[in-house]
Amino acid sequence: MDDRNDRRRPAARLALGAALAVLTLAAAAADAPVAPDFALPSMAGANHRLSEHRGEVVAVVFWASWCGDCRRELERFERLRRTYGKAGFVVLGVSLDDDPARARALADAAGIGYPVLSDPGKDVAKTYRVDDLPLIVLIDRTGVVRARHDALDEREERGLMVSLRDLIDE
């Protein structure tokens, strides 16, 4: 009987850990701000509004062609979109380039399949307090900002993946 209880303890600890992670995310959501809505034109010509993606987990990736770390993040989020897109994950890339042709060239070279939006007046960037590039803003299905990340190192990428999976599973 004691042996069976010992085997159940790791499963109970895992379940408790998962429950605590969900409670932590819920508490963070209660204190987090609603993502400011915006509408921006895509490089393909269509307008995209953030609020149209309620019910989906959204990553808004602010970037520019002159930013050294941005291409890596664009490619990372393209891979994530391919992996989690069917689970309700959407990526919106927001270019802060003054030259749309340079931004389009980088997005094409990186094989980006998600909408690449243009913020030429930097109004959305100001609203989101973009101080450094790249900036990744994770927004939950209810439109609440749940995380902000700069360029990710390996450790931060693991944290992002945990956050992303938790948001998708909510």
Coordinates of N, CA, C and O in Angstrom, one line a residue:
M1 N 0.8 -1.2 0.0 CA 0.0 0.0 0.0 C 0.9 1.3 0.0 O 0.6 2.2 -0.7
D2 N 1.9 1.3 0.8 CA 2.8 2.4 0.8 C 3.5 2.6 -0.5 O 3.7 3.8 -0.9
D3 N 3.9 1.5 -1.2 CA 4.5 1.7 -2.5 C 3.6 2.4 -3.5 O 4.0 3.2 -4.3
R4 N 2.3 2.0 -3.5 CA 1.4 2.6 -4.4 C 1.3 4.1 -4.1 O 1.2 4.9 -5.0
N5 N 1.2 4.5 -2.9 CA 1.1 5.9 -2.5 C 2.4 6.7 -2.9 O 2.3 7.8 -3.4
D6 N 3.5 6.0 -2.8 CA 4.7 6.7 -3.3 C 4.7 7.0 -4.8 O 5.2 8.0 -5.2
R7 N 4.1 6.0 -5.5 CA 4.1 6.2 -7.0 C 3.1 7.3 -7.3 O 3.2 7.9 -8.4
R8 N 2.1 7.5 -6.5 CA 1.1 8.6 -6.8 C 1.5 10.0 -6.5 O 1.0 10.9 -7.0
R9 N 2.5 10.1 -5.6 CA 2.9 11.4 -5.1 C 3.5 12.3 -6.3 O 3.1 13.4 -6.4
P10 N 4.3 11.7 -7.2 CA 4.8 12.6 -8.3 C 3.7 13.1 -9.1 O 3.7 14.2 -9.6
A11 N 2.7 12.2 -9.4 CA 1.5 12.7 -10.2 C 0.7 13.7 -9.5 O 0.3 14.7 -10.1
A12 N 0.6 13.6 -8.2 CA -0.1 14.6 -7.4 C 0.7 15.9 -7.4 O 0.1 17.0 -7.5
R13 N 2.0 15.8 -7.2 CA 2.8 17.0 -7.3 C 2.7 17.7 -8.6 O 2.6 18.9 -8.7
L14 N 2.7 16.9 -9.7 CA 2.6 17.5 -11.1 C 1.2 18.2 -11.2 O 1.1 19.3 -11.8
A15 N 0.2 17.5 -10.8 CA -1.2 18.1 -10.8 C -1.2 19.4 -10.0 O -1.8 20.4 -10.5
L16 N -0.6 19.4 -8.8 CA -0.6 20.6 -8.0 C 0.2 21.7 -8.7 O -0.3 22.9 -8.7
G17 N 1.3 21.4 -9.3 CA 2.1 22.4 -10.0 C 1.3 23.0 -11.2 O 1.4 24.2 -11.4
A18 N 0.6 22.2 -11.9 CA -0.2 22.7 -13.0 C -1.3 23.6 -12.5 O -1.5 24.6 -13.1
A19 N -1.9 23.2 -11.4 CA -3.0 24.0 -10.9 C -2.4 25.4 -10.4 O -3.0 26.4 -10.6
L20 N -1.3 25.4 -9.8 CA -0.6 26.6 -9.3 C -0.3 27.5 -10.5 O -0.4 28.7 -10.5
A21 N 0.2 26.9 -11.6 CA 0.5 27.7 -12.8 C -0.7 28.4 -13.4 O -0.7 29.5 -13.7
V22 N -1.8 27.6 -13.4 CA -3.1 28.2 -13.9 C -3.5 29.4 -13.0 O -3.9 30.4 -13.5
L23 N -3.4 29.1 -11.7 CA -3.8 30.2 -10.8 C -2.9 31.4 -10.9 O -3.4 32.6 -10.8
T24 N -1.7 31.2 -11.1 CA -0.7 32.3 -11.2 C -1.1 33.1 -12.5 O -1.1 34.3 -12.5
L25 N -1.3 32.4 -13.6 CA -1.7 33.1 -14.8 C -3.0 33.9 -14.6 O -3.2 35.0 -15.1
A26 N -4.0 33.3 -13.9 CA -5.3 33.9 -13.7 C -5.1 35.2 -12.8 O -5.7 36.2 -13.1
A27 N -4.2 35.1 -11.8 CA -4.0 36.2 -11.0 C -3.3 37.3 -11.8 O -3.6 38.5 -11.6
A28 N -2.3 36.9 -12.6 CA -1.6 37.9 -13.5 C -2.6 38.6 -14.4 O -2.5 39.8 -14.7
A29 N -3.6 37.8 -14.9 CA -4.5 38.4 -15.9 C -5.4 39.4 -15.2 O -5.8 40.4 -15.8
A30 N -5.7 39.2 -13.9 CA -6.6 40.1 -13.2 C -5.9 41.5 -13.0 O -6.6 42.5 -13.0
D31 N -4.6 41.5 -12.9 CA -3.9 42.7 -12.7 C -3.4 43.4 -14.0 O -2.9 44.5 -14.0
A32 N -3.4 42.6 -15.1 CA -2.9 43.0 -16.4 C -3.8 44.0 -17.1 O -5.0 43.8 -17.0
P33 N -3.2 44.8 -17.9 CA -4.1 45.8 -18.7 C -4.6 45.1 -20.0 O -4.0 44.2 -20.5
V34 N -5.8 45.6 -20.4 CA -6.3 45.2 -21.7 C -5.4 45.8 -22.8 O -5.0 46.9 -22.7
A35 N -5.1 45.0 -23.8 CA -4.2 45.4 -24.9 C -5.0 46.5 -25.6 O -6.1 46.4 -26.1
P36 N -4.3 47.7 -25.8 CA -4.9 48.8 -26.6 C -5.2 48.3 -28.0 O -4.3 47.7 -28.7
D37 N -6.4 48.5 -28.5 CA -6.8 48.1 -29.8 C -6.0 49.0 -30.9 O -5.7 50.2 -30.6
F38 N -5.8 48.5 -32.0 CA -5.2 49.2 -33.1 C -5.7 48.6 -34.4 O -6.1 47.5 -34.5
A39 N -5.6 49.5 -35.5 CA -5.8 49.0 -36.8 C -4.7 49.5 -37.7 O -4.4 50.7 -37.6
L40 N -4.0 48.6 -38.4 CA -2.9 49.0 -39.2 C -3.0 48.3 -40.6 O -3.5 47.2 -40.6
P41 N -2.4 48.9 -41.6 CA -2.4 48.3 -42.9 C -1.3 47.2 -43.0 O -0.2 47.4 -42.4
S42 N -1.6 46.1 -43.6 CA -0.6 45.1 -43.9 C 0.2 45.4 -45.1 O -0.3 46.2 -46.0
M43 N 1.3 44.8 -45.3 CA 2.1 45.1 -46.5 C 1.4 44.5 -47.7 O 1.7 44.8 -48.8
A44 N 0.4 43.6 -47.5 CA -0.3 43.0 -48.6 C -1.5 43.9 -48.9 O -2.2 43.6 -49.9
G45 N -1.8 44.9 -48.1 CA -2.8 45.9 -48.5 C -4.0 45.9 -47.6 O -4.7 46.9 -47.5
A46 N -4.3 44.8 -46.9 CA -5.5 44.7 -46.1 C -5.3 45.3 -44.7 O -4.1 45.3 -44.2
N47 N -6.3 45.9 -44.1 CA -6.2 46.4 -42.7 C -6.4 45.3 -41.8 O -7.3 44.4 -42.0
H48 N -5.7 45.4 -40.6 CA -5.9 44.4 -39.6 C -6.1 45.1 -38.3 O -5.4 46.1 -37.9
R49 N -7.1 44.7 -37.5 CA -7.5 45.3 -36.2 C -7.2 44.2 -35.2 O -7.7 43.1 -35.3
L50 N -6.5 44.6 -34.1 CA -6.2 43.6 -33.0 C -7.5 43.0 -32.5 O -7.5 41.8 -32.2
S51 N -8.5 43.8 -32.2 CA -9.7 43.3 -31.6 C -10.4 42.2 -32.4 O -11.2 41.5 -31.9
E52 N -10.1 42.1 -33.7 CA -10.7 41.1 -34.5 C -10.2 39.7 -34.1 O -10.7 38.7 -34.5
H53 N -9.2 39.7 -33.3 CA -8.6 38.4 -32.9 C -8.9 38.0 -31.4 O -8.3 37.1 -30.9
R54 N -10.0 38.6 -30.9 CA -10.5 38.2 -29.6 C -10.9 36.7 -29.7 O -11.4 36.3 -30.7
G55 N -10.6 35.9 -28.7 CA -10.8 34.5 -28.7 C -9.6 33.7 -29.2 O -9.6 32.5 -29.2
E56 N -8.5 34.4 -29.6 CA -7.3 33.8 -30.0 C -6.2 34.3 -29.1 O -6.3 35.4 -28.6
V57 N -5.1 33.6 -29.0 CA -3.9 34.0 -28.3 C -3.1 34.8 -29.4 O -2.9 34.2 -30.5
V58 N -2.7 36.0 -29.1 CA -2.0 36.8 -30.1 C -0.6 37.2 -29.6 O -0.4 37.6 -28.5
A59 N 0.4 37.1 -30.5 CA 1.7 37.7 -30.3 C 1.8 38.8 -31.2 O 1.7 38.7 -32.4
V60 N 2.1 40.0 -30.7 CA 2.4 41.2 -31.5 C 3.9 41.4 -31.4 O 4.4 41.5 -30.3
V61 N 4.5 41.3 -32.6 CA 6.0 41.3 -32.6 C 6.4 42.7 -33.3 O 6.1 42.9 -34.5
F62 N 6.9 43.6 -32.5 CA 7.4 44.9 -33.0 C 8.8 44.7 -33.5 O 9.7 44.2 -32.8
W63 N 9.1 45.2 -34.7 CA 10.4 44.9 -35.3 C 10.8 46.0 -36.4 O 9.9 46.8 -36.7
A64 N 12.0 45.9 -36.9 CA 12.4 46.8 -38.0 C 13.6 46.1 -38.7 O 14.3 45.3 -38.1
S65 N 13.7 46.4 -40.0 CA 14.7 45.7 -40.8 C 16.2 46.0 -40.3 O 17.1 45.2 -40.5
W66 N 16.4 47.2 -39.7 CA 17.7 47.6 -39.2 C 18.0 46.9 -37.8 O 19.1 47.1 -37.3
C67 N 17.1 46.2 -37.2 CA 17.3 45.6 -35.9 C 18.0 44.3 -36.1 O 17.5 43.4 -36.7
G68 N 19.2 44.1 -35.4 CA 19.9 42.9 -35.6 C 19.2 41.6 -35.1 O 19.3 40.6 -35.7
D69 N 18.5 41.7 -34.0 CA 17.9 40.5 -33.4 C 16.5 40.3 -34.0 O 15.9 39.2 -33.7
C70 N 16.0 41.2 -34.8 CA 14.6 41.1 -35.2 C 14.3 39.9 -36.1 O 13.3 39.2 -36.0
R71 N 15.2 39.7 -37.1 CA 15.0 38.6 -38.0 C 14.8 37.2 -37.3 O 14.0 36.4 -37.6
R72 N 15.7 37.0 -36.3 CA 15.6 35.7 -35.6 C 14.2 35.6 -34.9 O 13.6 34.5 -34.9
E73 N 13.7 36.7 -34.3 CA 12.4 36.7 -33.7 C 11.3 36.5 -34.7 O 10.3 35.7 -34.5
L74 N 11.4 37.1 -35.9 CA 10.4 36.9 -36.9 C 10.3 35.5 -37.3 O 9.3 34.9 -37.5
E75 N 11.5 34.9 -37.5 CA 11.6 33.5 -37.9 C 11.0 32.5 -36.8 O 10.3 31.6 -37.0
R76 N 11.4 32.9 -35.5 CA 10.9 32.1 -34.4 C 9.4 32.1 -34.3 O 8.7 31.1 -34.2
F77 N 8.8 33.3 -34.5 CA 7.4 33.4 -34.4 C 6.7 32.8 -35.6 O 5.5 32.3 -35.5
E78 N 7.3 32.7 -36.8 CA 6.8 32.0 -37.9 C 6.7 30.5 -37.6 O 5.7 29.8 -37.9
R79 N 7.8 29.9 -37.0 CA 7.7 28.5 -36.6 C 6.6 28.3 -35.5 O 5.9 27.3 -35.6
L80 N 6.5 29.2 -34.6 CA 5.4 29.0 -33.6 C 4.1 29.1 -34.2 O 3.2 28.4 -33.8
R81 N 3.9 30.0 -35.1 CA 2.6 30.1 -35.8 C 2.3 28.8 -36.5 O 1.1 28.4 -36.5
R82 N 3.2 28.3 -37.2 CA 3.0 27.0 -37.9 C 2.7 25.9 -36.9 O 1.8 25.0 -37.2
T83 N 3.3 25.9 -35.8 CA 3.1 24.8 -34.8 C 1.7 25.0 -34.0 O 1.0 24.0 -33.9
Y84 N 1.4 26.2 -33.6 CA 0.2 26.4 -32.8 C -0.9 27.2 -33.4 O -1.9 27.4 -32.8
G85 N -0.8 27.5 -34.7 CA -1.9 28.2 -35.4 C -3.2 27.5 -35.3 O -4.3 28.2 -35.1
K86 N -3.3 26.2 -35.5 CA -4.5 25.5 -35.4 C -5.1 25.5 -34.0 O -6.3 25.2 -33.9
A87 N -4.3 25.8 -33.0 CA -4.8 25.9 -31.6 C -5.3 27.3 -31.3 O -5.6 27.5 -30.1
G88 N -5.3 28.2 -32.2 CA -5.8 29.5 -31.9 C -4.7 30.5 -31.6 O -5.0 31.5 -31.0
F89 N -3.5 30.3 -32.2 CA -2.4 31.2 -31.9 C -2.2 32.1 -33.2 O -2.1 31.5 -34.3
V90 N -2.2 33.4 -33.1 CA -2.0 34.3 -34.2 C -0.8 35.2 -33.9 O -0.6 35.6 -32.8
V91 N -0.1 35.5 -35.0 CA 1.1 36.4 -34.9 C 0.8 37.6 -35.8 O 0.3 37.5 -36.9
L92 N 1.0 38.8 -35.2 CA 1.0 40.0 -36.0 C 2.3 40.7 -35.9 O 2.7 41.1 -34.8
G93 N 3.0 40.9 -37.0 CA 4.3 41.6 -37.0 C 4.0 43.0 -37.3 O 3.3 43.4 -38.2
V94 N 4.6 43.9 -36.5 CA 4.4 45.3 -36.7 C 5.8 45.9 -37.0 O 6.6 46.0 -36.1
S95 N 5.9 46.4 -38.2 CA 7.2 46.9 -38.7 C 7.2 48.4 -38.4 O 6.3 49.2 -38.6
L96 N 8.4 48.9 -37.8 CA 8.6 50.3 -37.5 C 9.5 50.9 -38.6 O 10.0 52.0 -38.4
D97 N 9.7 50.2 -39.7 CA 10.5 50.8 -40.8 C 9.9 52.0 -41.4 O 8.7 52.0 -41.6
D98 N 10.7 52.9 -41.8 CA 10.3 54.1 -42.5 C 10.2 53.7 -44.0 O 9.5 54.4 -44.8
D99 N 10.9 52.7 -44.4 CA 11.0 52.3 -45.8 C 10.2 50.9 -45.9 O 10.8 49.9 -45.6
P100 N 9.0 50.9 -46.4 CA 8.2 49.7 -46.5 C 8.9 48.6 -47.3 O 8.7 47.4 -47.1
A101 N 9.6 49.0 -48.3 CA 10.3 48.1 -49.2 C 11.3 47.2 -48.5 O 11.5 46.0 -48.7
R102 N 12.1 47.9 -47.6 CA 13.1 47.2 -46.8 C 12.4 46.2 -45.9 O 12.9 45.0 -45.7
A103 N 11.3 46.6 -45.2 CA 10.6 45.7 -44.3 C 10.0 44.5 -45.1 O 10.1 43.4 -44.7
R104 N 9.4 44.8 -46.2 CA 8.9 43.7 -47.1 C 9.9 42.7 -47.5 O 9.8 41.5 -47.5
A105 N 11.1 43.2 -47.9 CA 12.2 42.4 -48.3 C 12.7 41.5 -47.2 O 12.9 40.3 -47.4
L106 N 12.8 42.0 -46.0 CA 13.2 41.2 -44.9 C 12.2 40.1 -44.5 O 12.5 39.0 -44.3
A107 N 10.9 40.5 -44.5 CA 9.8 39.6 -44.2 C 9.8 38.5 -45.3 O 9.6 37.3 -44.9
D108 N 9.9 38.8 -46.5 CA 10.0 37.8 -47.6 C 11.1 36.9 -47.4 O 11.0 35.7 -47.5
A109 N 12.3 37.4 -47.2 CA 13.5 36.6 -47.0 C 13.4 35.7 -45.8 O 14.0 34.6 -45.8
A110 N 12.7 36.1 -44.8 CA 12.6 35.3 -43.6 C 11.4 34.3 -43.7 O 11.2 33.5 -42.8
G111 N 10.7 34.3 -44.8 CA 9.6 33.4 -45.1 C 8.4 33.6 -44.1 O 7.7 32.6 -43.7
I112 N 8.1 34.8 -43.8 CA 7.0 35.1 -42.9 C 5.6 34.9 -43.6 O 5.4 35.5 -44.6
G113 N 4.8 34.1 -42.9 CA 3.4 33.9 -43.4 C 2.4 34.6 -42.7 O 1.2 34.5 -43.0
Y114 N 2.7 35.2 -41.6 CA 1.7 36.0 -40.8 C 1.6 37.4 -41.3 O 2.5 37.9 -42.0
P115 N 0.6 38.2 -41.0 CA 0.5 39.5 -41.4 C 1.6 40.4 -40.9 O 1.9 40.4 -39.7
V116 N 2.2 41.1 -41.8 CA 3.2 42.1 -41.5 C 2.6 43.5 -41.7 O 2.2 43.9 -42.8
L117 N 2.4 44.2 -40.6 CA 1.7 45.5 -40.5 C 2.7 46.6 -40.5 O 3.8 46.5 -40.0
S118 N 2.3 47.7 -41.0 CA 3.2 48.9 -41.1 C 2.7 50.0 -40.1 O 1.5 50.3 -40.1
D119 N 3.6 50.5 -39.3 CA 3.3 51.5 -38.3 C 4.2 52.7 -38.6 O 5.1 53.0 -37.8
P120 N 4.0 53.4 -39.8 CA 4.9 54.4 -40.2 C 5.0 55.6 -39.2 O 6.1 56.2 -39.1
G121 N 3.9 56.0 -38.6 CA 3.9 57.1 -37.7 C 4.3 56.7 -36.3 O 4.4 57.6 -35.4
K122 N 4.5 55.4 -36.1 CA 4.9 54.9 -34.8 C 3.9 55.1 -33.7 O 4.2 55.1 -32.5
D123 N 2.7 55.3 -34.0 CA 1.6 55.6 -33.1 C 1.3 54.3 -32.2 O 1.2 54.5 -31.0
V124 N 1.2 53.2 -32.8 CA 1.0 52.0 -32.1 C 2.2 51.6 -31.2 O 2.1 51.3 -30.0
A125 N 3.4 51.8 -31.7 CA 4.6 51.6 -31.0 C 4.6 52.5 -29.7 O 5.0 52.1 -28.6
K126 N 4.2 53.8 -29.9 CA 4.2 54.7 -28.7 C 3.1 54.2 -27.7 O 3.4 54.2 -26.5
T127 N 2.0 53.7 -28.2 CA 0.9 53.2 -27.3 C 1.4 52.0 -26.5 O 1.1 51.9 -25.3
Y128 N 2.2 51.2 -27.1 CA 2.7 50.0 -26.5 C 4.0 50.2 -25.8 O 4.7 49.2 -25.3
R129 N 4.5 51.4 -25.7 CA 5.8 51.8 -25.1 C 6.9 50.9 -25.6 O 7.7 50.3 -24.8
V130 N 7.1 50.9 -26.9 CA 8.2 50.2 -27.5 C 9.5 51.0 -27.4 O 9.6 52.0 -28.0
D131 N 10.4 50.6 -26.5 CA 11.6 51.3 -26.3 C 12.8 50.6 -26.9 O 13.8 51.2 -27.2
D132 N 12.7 49.3 -27.2 CA 13.7 48.5 -27.7 C 13.1 47.5 -28.7 O 12.0 47.0 -28.5
L133 N 13.9 47.1 -29.7 CA 13.4 46.1 -30.6 C 14.3 44.9 -30.6 O 15.5 45.0 -30.3
P134 N 13.7 43.7 -30.8 CA 12.3 43.5 -31.0 C 11.6 43.5 -29.7 O 12.2 43.4 -28.6
L135 N 10.3 43.7 -29.7 CA 9.4 43.6 -28.5 C 8.3 42.7 -28.9 O 7.6 42.8 -29.9
I136 N 8.1 41.7 -28.0 CA 7.0 40.7 -28.2 C 6.0 40.9 -27.1 O 6.3 41.0 -25.9
V137 N 4.7 41.1 -27.5 CA 3.6 41.3 -26.5 C 2.7 40.1 -26.7 O 2.2 39.9 -27.8
L138 N 2.5 39.3 -25.6 CA 1.6 38.2 -25.7 C 0.3 38.6 -25.1 O 0.2 39.2 -24.0
I139 N -0.8 38.4 -25.8 CA -2.2 38.8 -25.4 C -3.0 37.5 -25.4 O -3.0 36.7 -26.3
D140 N -3.8 37.4 -24.3 CA -4.6 36.2 -24.1 C -5.9 36.3 -24.9 O -6.2 37.3 -25.6
R141 N -6.7 35.3 -24.8 CA -8.0 35.2 -25.6 C -9.0 36.3 -25.3 O -9.9 36.5 -26.0
T142 N -8.9 36.9 -24.1 CA -9.8 37.9 -23.7 C -9.3 39.3 -24.0 O -9.9 40.3 -23.7
G143 N -8.1 39.4 -24.6 CA -7.5 40.7 -25.0 C -6.6 41.3 -23.9 O -6.3 42.5 -24.0
V144 N -6.2 40.6 -22.9 CA -5.4 41.1 -21.8 C -3.9 40.8 -22.2 O -3.5 39.7 -22.6
V145 N -3.1 41.8 -21.9 CA -1.6 41.7 -22.1 C -1.1 40.8 -21.0 O -1.3 41.1 -19.8
R146 N -0.5 39.7 -21.3 CA 0.0 38.7 -20.3 C 1.5 38.7 -20.2 O 2.0 38.2 -19.2
A147 N 2.2 39.1 -21.2 CA 3.7 39.1 -21.1 C 4.2 40.1 -22.2 O 3.6 40.3 -23.2
R148 N 5.4 40.6 -21.8 CA 6.2 41.4 -22.7 C 7.6 40.9 -22.7 O 8.2 40.7 -21.6
H149 N 8.2 40.7 -23.9 CA 9.6 40.1 -24.0 C 10.4 41.0 -25.0 O 9.9 41.3 -26.0
D150 N 11.7 41.2 -24.6 CA 12.6 41.7 -25.6 C 13.2 40.5 -26.4 O 12.7 39.4 -26.3
A151 N 14.3 40.7 -27.1 CA 14.9 39.6 -27.7 C 15.2 38.5 -26.7 O 15.6 38.8 -25.6
L152 N 14.9 37.3 -27.2 CA 15.0 36.2 -26.2 C 16.3 35.4 -26.3 O 16.7 35.0 -27.4
D153 N 16.9 35.1 -25.1 CA 17.9 34.2 -25.1 C 17.3 32.8 -24.9 O 16.1 32.7 -24.8
E154 N 18.1 31.8 -24.7 CA 17.6 30.4 -24.6 C 16.7 30.2 -23.4 O 15.7 29.6 -23.5
R155 N 17.1 30.8 -22.3 CA 16.3 30.6 -21.0 C 15.0 31.4 -21.1 O 14.0 30.8 -20.8
E156 N 15.1 32.6 -21.7 CA 13.8 33.3 -21.9 C 12.9 32.7 -22.9 O 11.7 32.7 -22.7
E157 N 13.5 32.0 -23.9 CA 12.6 31.3 -24.9 C 11.9 30.2 -24.2 O 10.7 30.0 -24.5
R158 N 12.5 29.5 -23.3 CA 11.8 28.4 -22.6 C 10.7 29.0 -21.8 O 9.6 28.4 -21.7
G159 N 10.9 30.1 -21.1 CA 9.8 30.8 -20.3 C 8.7 31.2 -21.2 O 7.5 31.1 -20.9
L160 N 9.0 31.8 -22.4 CA 8.0 32.2 -23.4 C 7.2 31.0 -23.8 O 5.9 31.0 -23.9
M161 N 7.8 29.8 -24.1 CA 7.1 28.6 -24.5 C 6.1 28.1 -23.5 O 5.0 27.8 -23.8
V162 N 6.5 28.2 -22.2 CA 5.7 27.8 -21.1 C 4.5 28.7 -21.1 O 3.3 28.3 -21.0
S163 N 4.7 30.0 -21.1 CA 3.6 31.0 -21.1 C 2.7 30.8 -22.3 O 1.5 30.8 -22.1
L164 N 3.3 30.6 -23.5 CA 2.4 30.4 -24.7 C 1.6 29.2 -24.6 O 0.4 29.3 -24.8
R165 N 2.1 28.1 -24.2 CA 1.3 26.9 -24.0 C 0.2 27.0 -23.0 O -0.9 26.6 -23.2
D166 N 0.6 27.7 -21.9 CA -0.5 27.9 -20.8 C -1.6 28.8 -21.4 O -2.8 28.5 -21.1
L167 N -1.3 29.8 -22.1 CA -2.3 30.7 -22.7 C -3.2 29.9 -23.7 O -4.4 30.1 -23.7
I168 N -2.5 29.1 -24.5 CA -3.3 28.3 -25.5 C -4.2 27.3 -24.8 O -5.4 27.1 -25.2
D169 N -3.8 26.8 -23.7 CA -4.6 25.8 -23.0 C -5.7 26.4 -22.1 O -6.5 25.6 -21.6
E170 N -5.6 27.7 -21.9 CA -6.7 28.3 -21.0 C -8.0 28.2 -21.6 O -8.2 28.3 -22.8

